[in-house]
Amino acid sequence: MEGGSPSRSGEEPTSWDELYNVNLMPSEIFLKFRKEIESYRVGVNLEFYNAPYNEYLAKLVLKPLAPDRRWKFIYEPLHHEVRLLSKKIPVTKFLNLQVGVGHSFQLHATGWKWKLTTCFGGDGVSSIRNKTSLGLCPGVDFRFGWKADYVLPEVTGALGTGEPLFNMNSGRLQASLDRVEAIFSQ
């Protein structure tokens, strides 16, 4: 069993500001306009990306309204690209697979991608990514994408081993509001 790690080479302990940080400035702001036509939803997405990219994207999205919808079609007029994406397919309770085929008219190239996603992260730091929705009034919804990377506090101790009798690691929390979406449906 390892003991808590003392500060390296006599460094001062990390400040509380460095251990616990909450950033409420979103890096992505989306405006989504949706219209239901027969059994399909047609959408126009205006996506604004904050620093470090400072980019803007426009997308036209078409997907079926059926509860078992299996695909969505996306056209990006600024990049002259089209994509057909599968819905997220549950592989396990917390793991999803998504597959897509796309074509770039600028590059004259067709290709496919796949992506495994989960709401939990790794790399020695636990992570939660989530979306929270808030219905403001009929036809207007807000969705907030947020994440929290954390290391839980830990208290350890030992007696007669040369390790400290009591040692505490304060843990860490890095939380951020990554995305704000305003969704207007008709």
PDB file of C-alpha atoms in Angstrom:
ATOM      1  CA  MET A   1       0.000   0.000   0.000  1.00  0.00           C
ATOM      2  CA  GLU A   2       1.467   3.310  -1.060  1.00  0.00           C
ATOM      3  CA  GLY A   3       1.465   6.308   1.196  1.00  0.00           C
ATOM      4  CA  GLY A   4       0.379   9.768   0.175  1.00  0.00           C
ATOM      5  CA  SER A   5       2.912  11.641  -1.867  1.00  0.00           C
ATOM      6  CA  PRO A   6       4.500  14.561  -0.044  1.00  0.00           C
ATOM      7  CA  SER A   7       5.109  17.720  -1.998  1.00  0.00           C
ATOM      8  CA  ARG A   8       7.945  17.234  -4.465  1.00  0.00           C
ATOM      9  CA  SER A   9      11.326  18.705  -3.679  1.00  0.00           C
ATOM     10  CA  GLY A  10       9.978  20.988  -0.966  1.00  0.00           C
ATOM     11  CA  GLU A  11       7.353  22.668  -3.199  1.00  0.00           C
ATOM     12  CA  GLU A  12       4.547  24.520  -1.500  1.00  0.00           C
ATOM     13  CA  PRO A  13       1.204  22.694  -1.553  1.00  0.00           C
ATOM     14  CA  THR A  14      -1.065  23.542  -4.468  1.00  0.00           C
ATOM     15  CA  SER A  15      -3.494  26.399  -3.777  1.00  0.00           C
ATOM     16  CA  TRP A  16      -7.248  25.796  -3.485  1.00  0.00           C
ATOM     17  CA  ASP A  17      -7.740  27.864  -6.659  1.00  0.00           C
ATOM     18  CA  GLU A  18      -5.656  25.349  -8.601  1.00  0.00           C
ATOM     19  CA  LEU A  19      -7.349  22.338  -7.009  1.00  0.00           C
ATOM     20  CA  TYR A  20     -10.935  23.465  -7.586  1.00  0.00           C
ATOM     21  CA  ASN A  21     -11.791  25.334 -10.771  1.00  0.00           C
ATOM     22  CA  VAL A  22     -15.234  25.933 -12.315  1.00  0.00           C
ATOM     23  CA  ASN A  23     -15.366  27.625 -15.730  1.00  0.00           C
ATOM     24  CA  LEU A  24     -18.801  28.965 -16.736  1.00  0.00           C
ATOM     25  CA  MET A  25     -17.745  30.513 -20.090  1.00  0.00           C
ATOM     26  CA  PRO A  26     -18.973  28.081 -22.793  1.00  0.00           C
ATOM     27  CA  SER A  27     -16.609  27.200 -25.627  1.00  0.00           C
ATOM     28  CA  GLU A  28     -19.519  26.307 -27.947  1.00  0.00           C
ATOM     29  CA  ILE A  29     -22.769  28.191 -28.546  1.00  0.00           C
ATOM     30  CA  PHE A  30     -25.365  26.624 -30.831  1.00  0.00           C
ATOM     31  CA  LEU A  31     -28.572  28.076 -32.232  1.00  0.00           C
ATOM     32  CA  LYS A  32     -30.818  25.332 -33.593  1.00  0.00           C
ATOM     33  CA  PHE A  33     -33.970  25.949 -35.611  1.00  0.00           C
ATOM     34  CA  ARG A  34     -36.190  22.892 -36.117  1.00  0.00           C
ATOM     35  CA  LYS A  35     -39.296  22.298 -38.177  1.00  0.00           C
ATOM     36  CA  GLU A  36     -41.290  19.079 -38.335  1.00  0.00           C
ATOM     37  CA  ILE A  37     -42.447  18.162 -41.825  1.00  0.00           C
ATOM     38  CA  GLU A  38     -44.570  15.014 -42.012  1.00  0.00           C
ATOM     39  CA  SER A  39     -42.471  12.296 -40.334  1.00  0.00           C
ATOM     40  CA  TYR A  40     -39.129  14.158 -40.503  1.00  0.00           C
ATOM     41  CA  ARG A  41     -37.399  16.912 -38.572  1.00  0.00           C
ATOM     42  CA  VAL A  42     -35.535  19.484 -40.648  1.00  0.00           C
ATOM     43  CA  GLY A  43     -33.059  21.624 -38.776  1.00  0.00           C
ATOM     44  CA  VAL A  44     -30.688  24.508 -39.338  1.00  0.00           C
ATOM     45  CA  ASN A  45     -27.824  24.626 -36.843  1.00  0.00           C
ATOM     46  CA  LEU A  46     -25.636  27.692 -36.410  1.00  0.00           C
ATOM     47  CA  GLU A  47     -22.607  26.680 -34.373  1.00  0.00           C
ATOM     48  CA  PHE A  48     -20.172  29.182 -32.869  1.00  0.00           C
ATOM     49  CA  TYR A  49     -16.907  27.922 -31.387  1.00  0.00           C
ATOM     50  CA  ASN A  50     -15.050  30.129 -28.907  1.00  0.00           C
ATOM     51  CA  ALA A  51     -11.287  30.216 -28.280  1.00  0.00           C
ATOM     52  CA  PRO A  52      -8.942  28.792 -29.397  1.00  0.00           C
ATOM     53  CA  TYR A  53     -10.714  28.217 -32.753  1.00  0.00           C
ATOM     54  CA  ASN A  54     -13.175  31.122 -33.121  1.00  0.00           C
ATOM     55  CA  GLU A  55     -15.000  29.265 -35.894  1.00  0.00           C
ATOM     56  CA  TYR A  56     -18.523  29.312 -37.249  1.00  0.00           C
ATOM     57  CA  LEU A  57     -20.352  26.362 -38.825  1.00  0.00           C
ATOM     58  CA  ALA A  58     -23.752  26.082 -40.442  1.00  0.00           C
ATOM     59  CA  LYS A  59     -25.451  22.706 -40.830  1.00  0.00           C
ATOM     60  CA  LEU A  60     -28.654  21.470 -42.371  1.00  0.00           C
ATOM     61  CA  VAL A  61     -29.918  18.361 -40.565  1.00  0.00           C
ATOM     62  CA  LEU A  62     -32.614  15.894 -41.607  1.00  0.00           C
ATOM     63  CA  LYS A  63     -33.710  12.979 -39.426  1.00  0.00           C
ATOM     64  CA  PRO A  64     -36.826  10.872 -38.985  1.00  0.00           C
ATOM     65  CA  LEU A  65     -39.137  11.549 -36.035  1.00  0.00           C
ATOM     66  CA  ALA A  66     -39.837   7.857 -35.368  1.00  0.00           C
ATOM     67  CA  PRO A  67     -38.735   6.707 -31.888  1.00  0.00           C
ATOM     68  CA  ASP A  68     -36.555   4.004 -33.465  1.00  0.00           C
ATOM     69  CA  ARG A  69     -34.805   6.432 -35.829  1.00  0.00           C
ATOM     70  CA  ARG A  70     -31.556   4.946 -36.995  1.00  0.00           C
ATOM     71  CA  TRP A  71     -29.904   7.742 -38.969  1.00  0.00           C
ATOM     72  CA  LYS A  72     -29.526  11.447 -39.556  1.00  0.00           C
ATOM     73  CA  PHE A  73     -28.341  13.317 -42.639  1.00  0.00           C
ATOM     74  CA  ILE A  74     -26.101  16.388 -42.283  1.00  0.00           C
ATOM     75  CA  TYR A  75     -25.071  18.890 -44.974  1.00  0.00           C
ATOM     76  CA  GLU A  76     -22.426  21.558 -44.258  1.00  0.00           C
ATOM     77  CA  PRO A  77     -22.716  24.196 -47.008  1.00  0.00           C
ATOM     78  CA  LEU A  78     -19.554  26.114 -45.986  1.00  0.00           C
ATOM     79  CA  HIS A  79     -17.349  23.010 -46.247  1.00  0.00           C
ATOM     80  CA  HIS A  80     -19.381  21.346 -49.028  1.00  0.00           C
ATOM     81  CA  GLU A  81     -19.689  18.104 -47.078  1.00  0.00           C
ATOM     82  CA  VAL A  82     -22.508  15.612 -46.581  1.00  0.00           C
ATOM     83  CA  ARG A  83     -22.692  12.907 -43.890  1.00  0.00           C
ATOM     84  CA  LEU A  84     -25.048  10.101 -43.024  1.00  0.00           C
ATOM     85  CA  LEU A  85     -24.718   9.117 -39.349  1.00  0.00           C
ATOM     86  CA  SER A  86     -26.200   6.199 -37.498  1.00  0.00           C
ATOM     87  CA  LYS A  87     -27.853   6.829 -34.171  1.00  0.00           C
ATOM     88  CA  LYS A  88     -25.771   6.007 -31.102  1.00  0.00           C
ATOM     89  CA  ILE A  89     -26.002   2.247 -30.725  1.00  0.00           C
ATOM     90  CA  PRO A  90     -25.732   0.989 -27.117  1.00  0.00           C
ATOM     91  CA  VAL A  91     -22.902  -1.545 -26.834  1.00  0.00           C
ATOM     92  CA  THR A  92     -23.062  -1.751 -23.024  1.00  0.00           C
ATOM     93  CA  LYS A  93     -24.954   0.277 -20.423  1.00  0.00           C
ATOM     94  CA  PHE A  94     -22.365   3.095 -20.565  1.00  0.00           C
ATOM     95  CA  LEU A  95     -20.743   2.615 -24.007  1.00  0.00           C
ATOM     96  CA  ASN A  96     -22.199   3.713 -27.357  1.00  0.00           C
ATOM     97  CA  LEU A  97     -21.071   3.208 -30.962  1.00  0.00           C
ATOM     98  CA  GLN A  98     -21.828   5.619 -33.806  1.00  0.00           C
ATOM     99  CA  VAL A  99     -20.920   5.042 -37.466  1.00  0.00           C
ATOM    100  CA  GLY A 100     -20.978   7.548 -40.313  1.00  0.00           C
ATOM    101  CA  VAL A 101     -20.323   7.811 -44.058  1.00  0.00           C
ATOM    102  CA  GLY A 102     -19.450  11.141 -45.613  1.00  0.00           C
ATOM    103  CA  HIS A 103     -18.395  12.875 -48.826  1.00  0.00           C
ATOM    104  CA  SER A 104     -16.427  16.091 -49.299  1.00  0.00           C
ATOM    105  CA  PHE A 105     -17.192  17.823 -52.585  1.00  0.00           C
ATOM    106  CA  GLN A 106     -14.135  20.103 -52.152  1.00  0.00           C
ATOM    107  CA  LEU A 107     -11.716  17.198 -51.711  1.00  0.00           C
ATOM    108  CA  HIS A 108     -13.613  14.796 -53.991  1.00  0.00           C
ATOM    109  CA  ALA A 109     -13.285  12.180 -51.250  1.00  0.00           C
ATOM    110  CA  THR A 110     -15.634   9.714 -49.601  1.00  0.00           C
ATOM    111  CA  GLY A 111     -14.904   8.026 -46.294  1.00  0.00           C
ATOM    112  CA  TRP A 112     -16.373   6.602 -43.141  1.00  0.00           C
ATOM    113  CA  LYS A 113     -15.825   7.105 -39.425  1.00  0.00           C
ATOM    114  CA  TRP A 114     -16.797   5.357 -36.240  1.00  0.00           C
ATOM    115  CA  LYS A 115     -16.815   6.603 -32.677  1.00  0.00           C
ATOM    116  CA  LEU A 116     -17.116   4.927 -29.279  1.00  0.00           C
ATOM    117  CA  THR A 117     -18.454   7.281 -26.618  1.00  0.00           C
ATOM    118  CA  THR A 118     -19.286   7.139 -22.945  1.00  0.00           C
ATOM    119  CA  CYS A 119     -20.297   9.619 -20.268  1.00  0.00           C
ATOM    120  CA  PHE A 120     -17.358   8.482 -18.104  1.00  0.00           C
ATOM    121  CA  GLY A 121     -13.714   9.283 -18.812  1.00  0.00           C
ATOM    122  CA  GLY A 122     -10.317   7.913 -17.868  1.00  0.00           C
ATOM    123  CA  ASP A 123      -6.582   8.793 -17.823  1.00  0.00           C
ATOM    124  CA  GLY A 124      -6.360   8.396 -14.050  1.00  0.00           C
ATOM    125  CA  VAL A 125      -8.846  11.213 -13.577  1.00  0.00           C
ATOM    126  CA  SER A 126     -12.529  10.402 -13.340  1.00  0.00           C
ATOM    127  CA  SER A 127     -14.687  12.379 -15.695  1.00  0.00           C
ATOM    128  CA  ILE A 128     -18.398  12.997 -16.197  1.00  0.00           C
ATOM    129  CA  ARG A 129     -19.816  14.553 -19.360  1.00  0.00           C
ATOM    130  CA  ASN A 130     -23.518  15.290 -19.498  1.00  0.00           C
ATOM    131  CA  LYS A 131     -26.218  17.382 -21.160  1.00  0.00           C
ATOM    132  CA  THR A 132     -28.942  19.058 -19.144  1.00  0.00           C
ATOM    133  CA  SER A 133     -32.085  20.342 -20.878  1.00  0.00           C
ATOM    134  CA  LEU A 134     -34.369  23.135 -19.737  1.00  0.00           C
ATOM    135  CA  GLY A 135     -37.677  23.841 -21.475  1.00  0.00           C
ATOM    136  CA  LEU A 136     -38.269  27.586 -21.320  1.00  0.00           C
ATOM    137  CA  CYS A 137     -41.667  27.599 -23.049  1.00  0.00           C
ATOM    138  CA  PRO A 138     -43.341  25.546 -25.817  1.00  0.00           C
ATOM    139  CA  GLY A 139     -41.000  25.560 -28.811  1.00  0.00           C
ATOM    140  CA  VAL A 140     -37.980  26.993 -26.948  1.00  0.00           C
ATOM    141  CA  ASP A 141     -35.495  24.776 -25.136  1.00  0.00           C
ATOM    142  CA  PHE A 142     -32.028  25.336 -23.730  1.00  0.00           C
ATOM    143  CA  ARG A 143     -29.487  22.540 -23.457  1.00  0.00           C
ATOM    144  CA  PHE A 144     -26.298  22.836 -21.444  1.00  0.00           C
ATOM    145  CA  GLY A 145     -23.333  20.538 -22.068  1.00  0.00           C
ATOM    146  CA  TRP A 146     -21.047  20.315 -19.064  1.00  0.00           C
ATOM    147  CA  LYS A 147     -18.209  18.190 -17.798  1.00  0.00           C
ATOM    148  CA  ALA A 148     -16.426  17.587 -14.546  1.00  0.00           C
ATOM    149  CA  ASP A 149     -12.984  16.021 -14.176  1.00  0.00           C
ATOM    150  CA  TYR A 150     -12.314  15.035 -10.603  1.00  0.00           C
ATOM    151  CA  VAL A 151     -10.092  13.128  -8.228  1.00  0.00           C
ATOM    152  CA  LEU A 152     -11.887  12.294  -4.989  1.00  0.00           C
ATOM    153  CA  PRO A 153     -10.285  13.421  -1.720  1.00  0.00           C
ATOM    154  CA  GLU A 154      -8.263  10.740   0.029  1.00  0.00           C
ATOM    155  CA  VAL A 155      -7.246  10.355   3.661  1.00  0.00           C
ATOM    156  CA  THR A 156      -4.517   7.843   4.527  1.00  0.00           C
ATOM    157  CA  GLY A 157      -2.385   7.008   7.510  1.00  0.00           C
ATOM    158  CA  ALA A 158       0.017   4.475   8.922  1.00  0.00           C
ATOM    159  CA  LEU A 159       1.650   3.556  12.221  1.00  0.00           C
ATOM    160  CA  GLY A 160       5.076   2.025  12.634  1.00  0.00           C
ATOM    161  CA  THR A 161       5.887   2.029   8.901  1.00  0.00           C
ATOM    162  CA  GLY A 162       7.787   5.293   8.561  1.00  0.00           C
ATOM    163  CA  GLU A 163       4.869   6.840   6.720  1.00  0.00           C
ATOM    164  CA  PRO A 164       2.880   9.738   8.186  1.00  0.00           C
ATOM    165  CA  LEU A 165       0.271   8.932  10.819  1.00  0.00           C
ATOM    166  CA  PHE A 166      -2.218  11.100   8.913  1.00  0.00           C
ATOM    167  CA  ASN A 167      -2.037  12.274   5.294  1.00  0.00           C
ATOM    168  CA  MET A 168      -4.736  13.986   3.261  1.00  0.00           C
ATOM    169  CA  ASN A 169      -4.991  14.530  -0.488  1.00  0.00           C
ATOM    170  CA  SER A 170      -7.585  17.256  -1.077  1.00  0.00           C
ATOM    171  CA  GLY A 171      -8.676  15.892  -4.441  1.00  0.00           C
ATOM    172  CA  ARG A 172      -9.250  17.985  -7.544  1.00  0.00           C
ATOM    173  CA  LEU A 173     -12.203  19.319  -9.493  1.00  0.00           C
ATOM    174  CA  GLN A 174     -12.098  20.919 -12.922  1.00  0.00           C
ATOM    175  CA  ALA A 175     -15.668  21.662 -14.039  1.00  0.00           C
ATOM    176  CA  SER A 176     -16.762  23.589 -17.093  1.00  0.00           C
ATOM    177  CA  LEU A 177     -19.838  24.594 -19.012  1.00  0.00           C
ATOM    178  CA  ASP A 178     -18.746  23.578 -22.510  1.00  0.00           C
ATOM    179  CA  ARG A 179     -21.828  24.091 -24.654  1.00  0.00           C
ATOM    180  CA  VAL A 180     -24.986  26.180 -24.592  1.00  0.00           C
ATOM    181  CA  GLU A 181     -27.694  25.373 -27.131  1.00  0.00           C
ATOM    182  CA  ALA A 182     -30.826  27.372 -27.822  1.00  0.00           C
ATOM    183  CA  ILE A 183     -33.322  25.163 -29.687  1.00  0.00           C
ATOM    184  CA  PHE A 184     -36.310  26.718 -31.431  1.00  0.00           C
ATOM    185  CA  SER A 185     -38.890  24.184 -32.645  1.00  0.00           C
ATOM    186  CA  GLN A 186     -41.980  24.727 -34.703  1.00  0.00           C
TER     187      GLN A 186
END
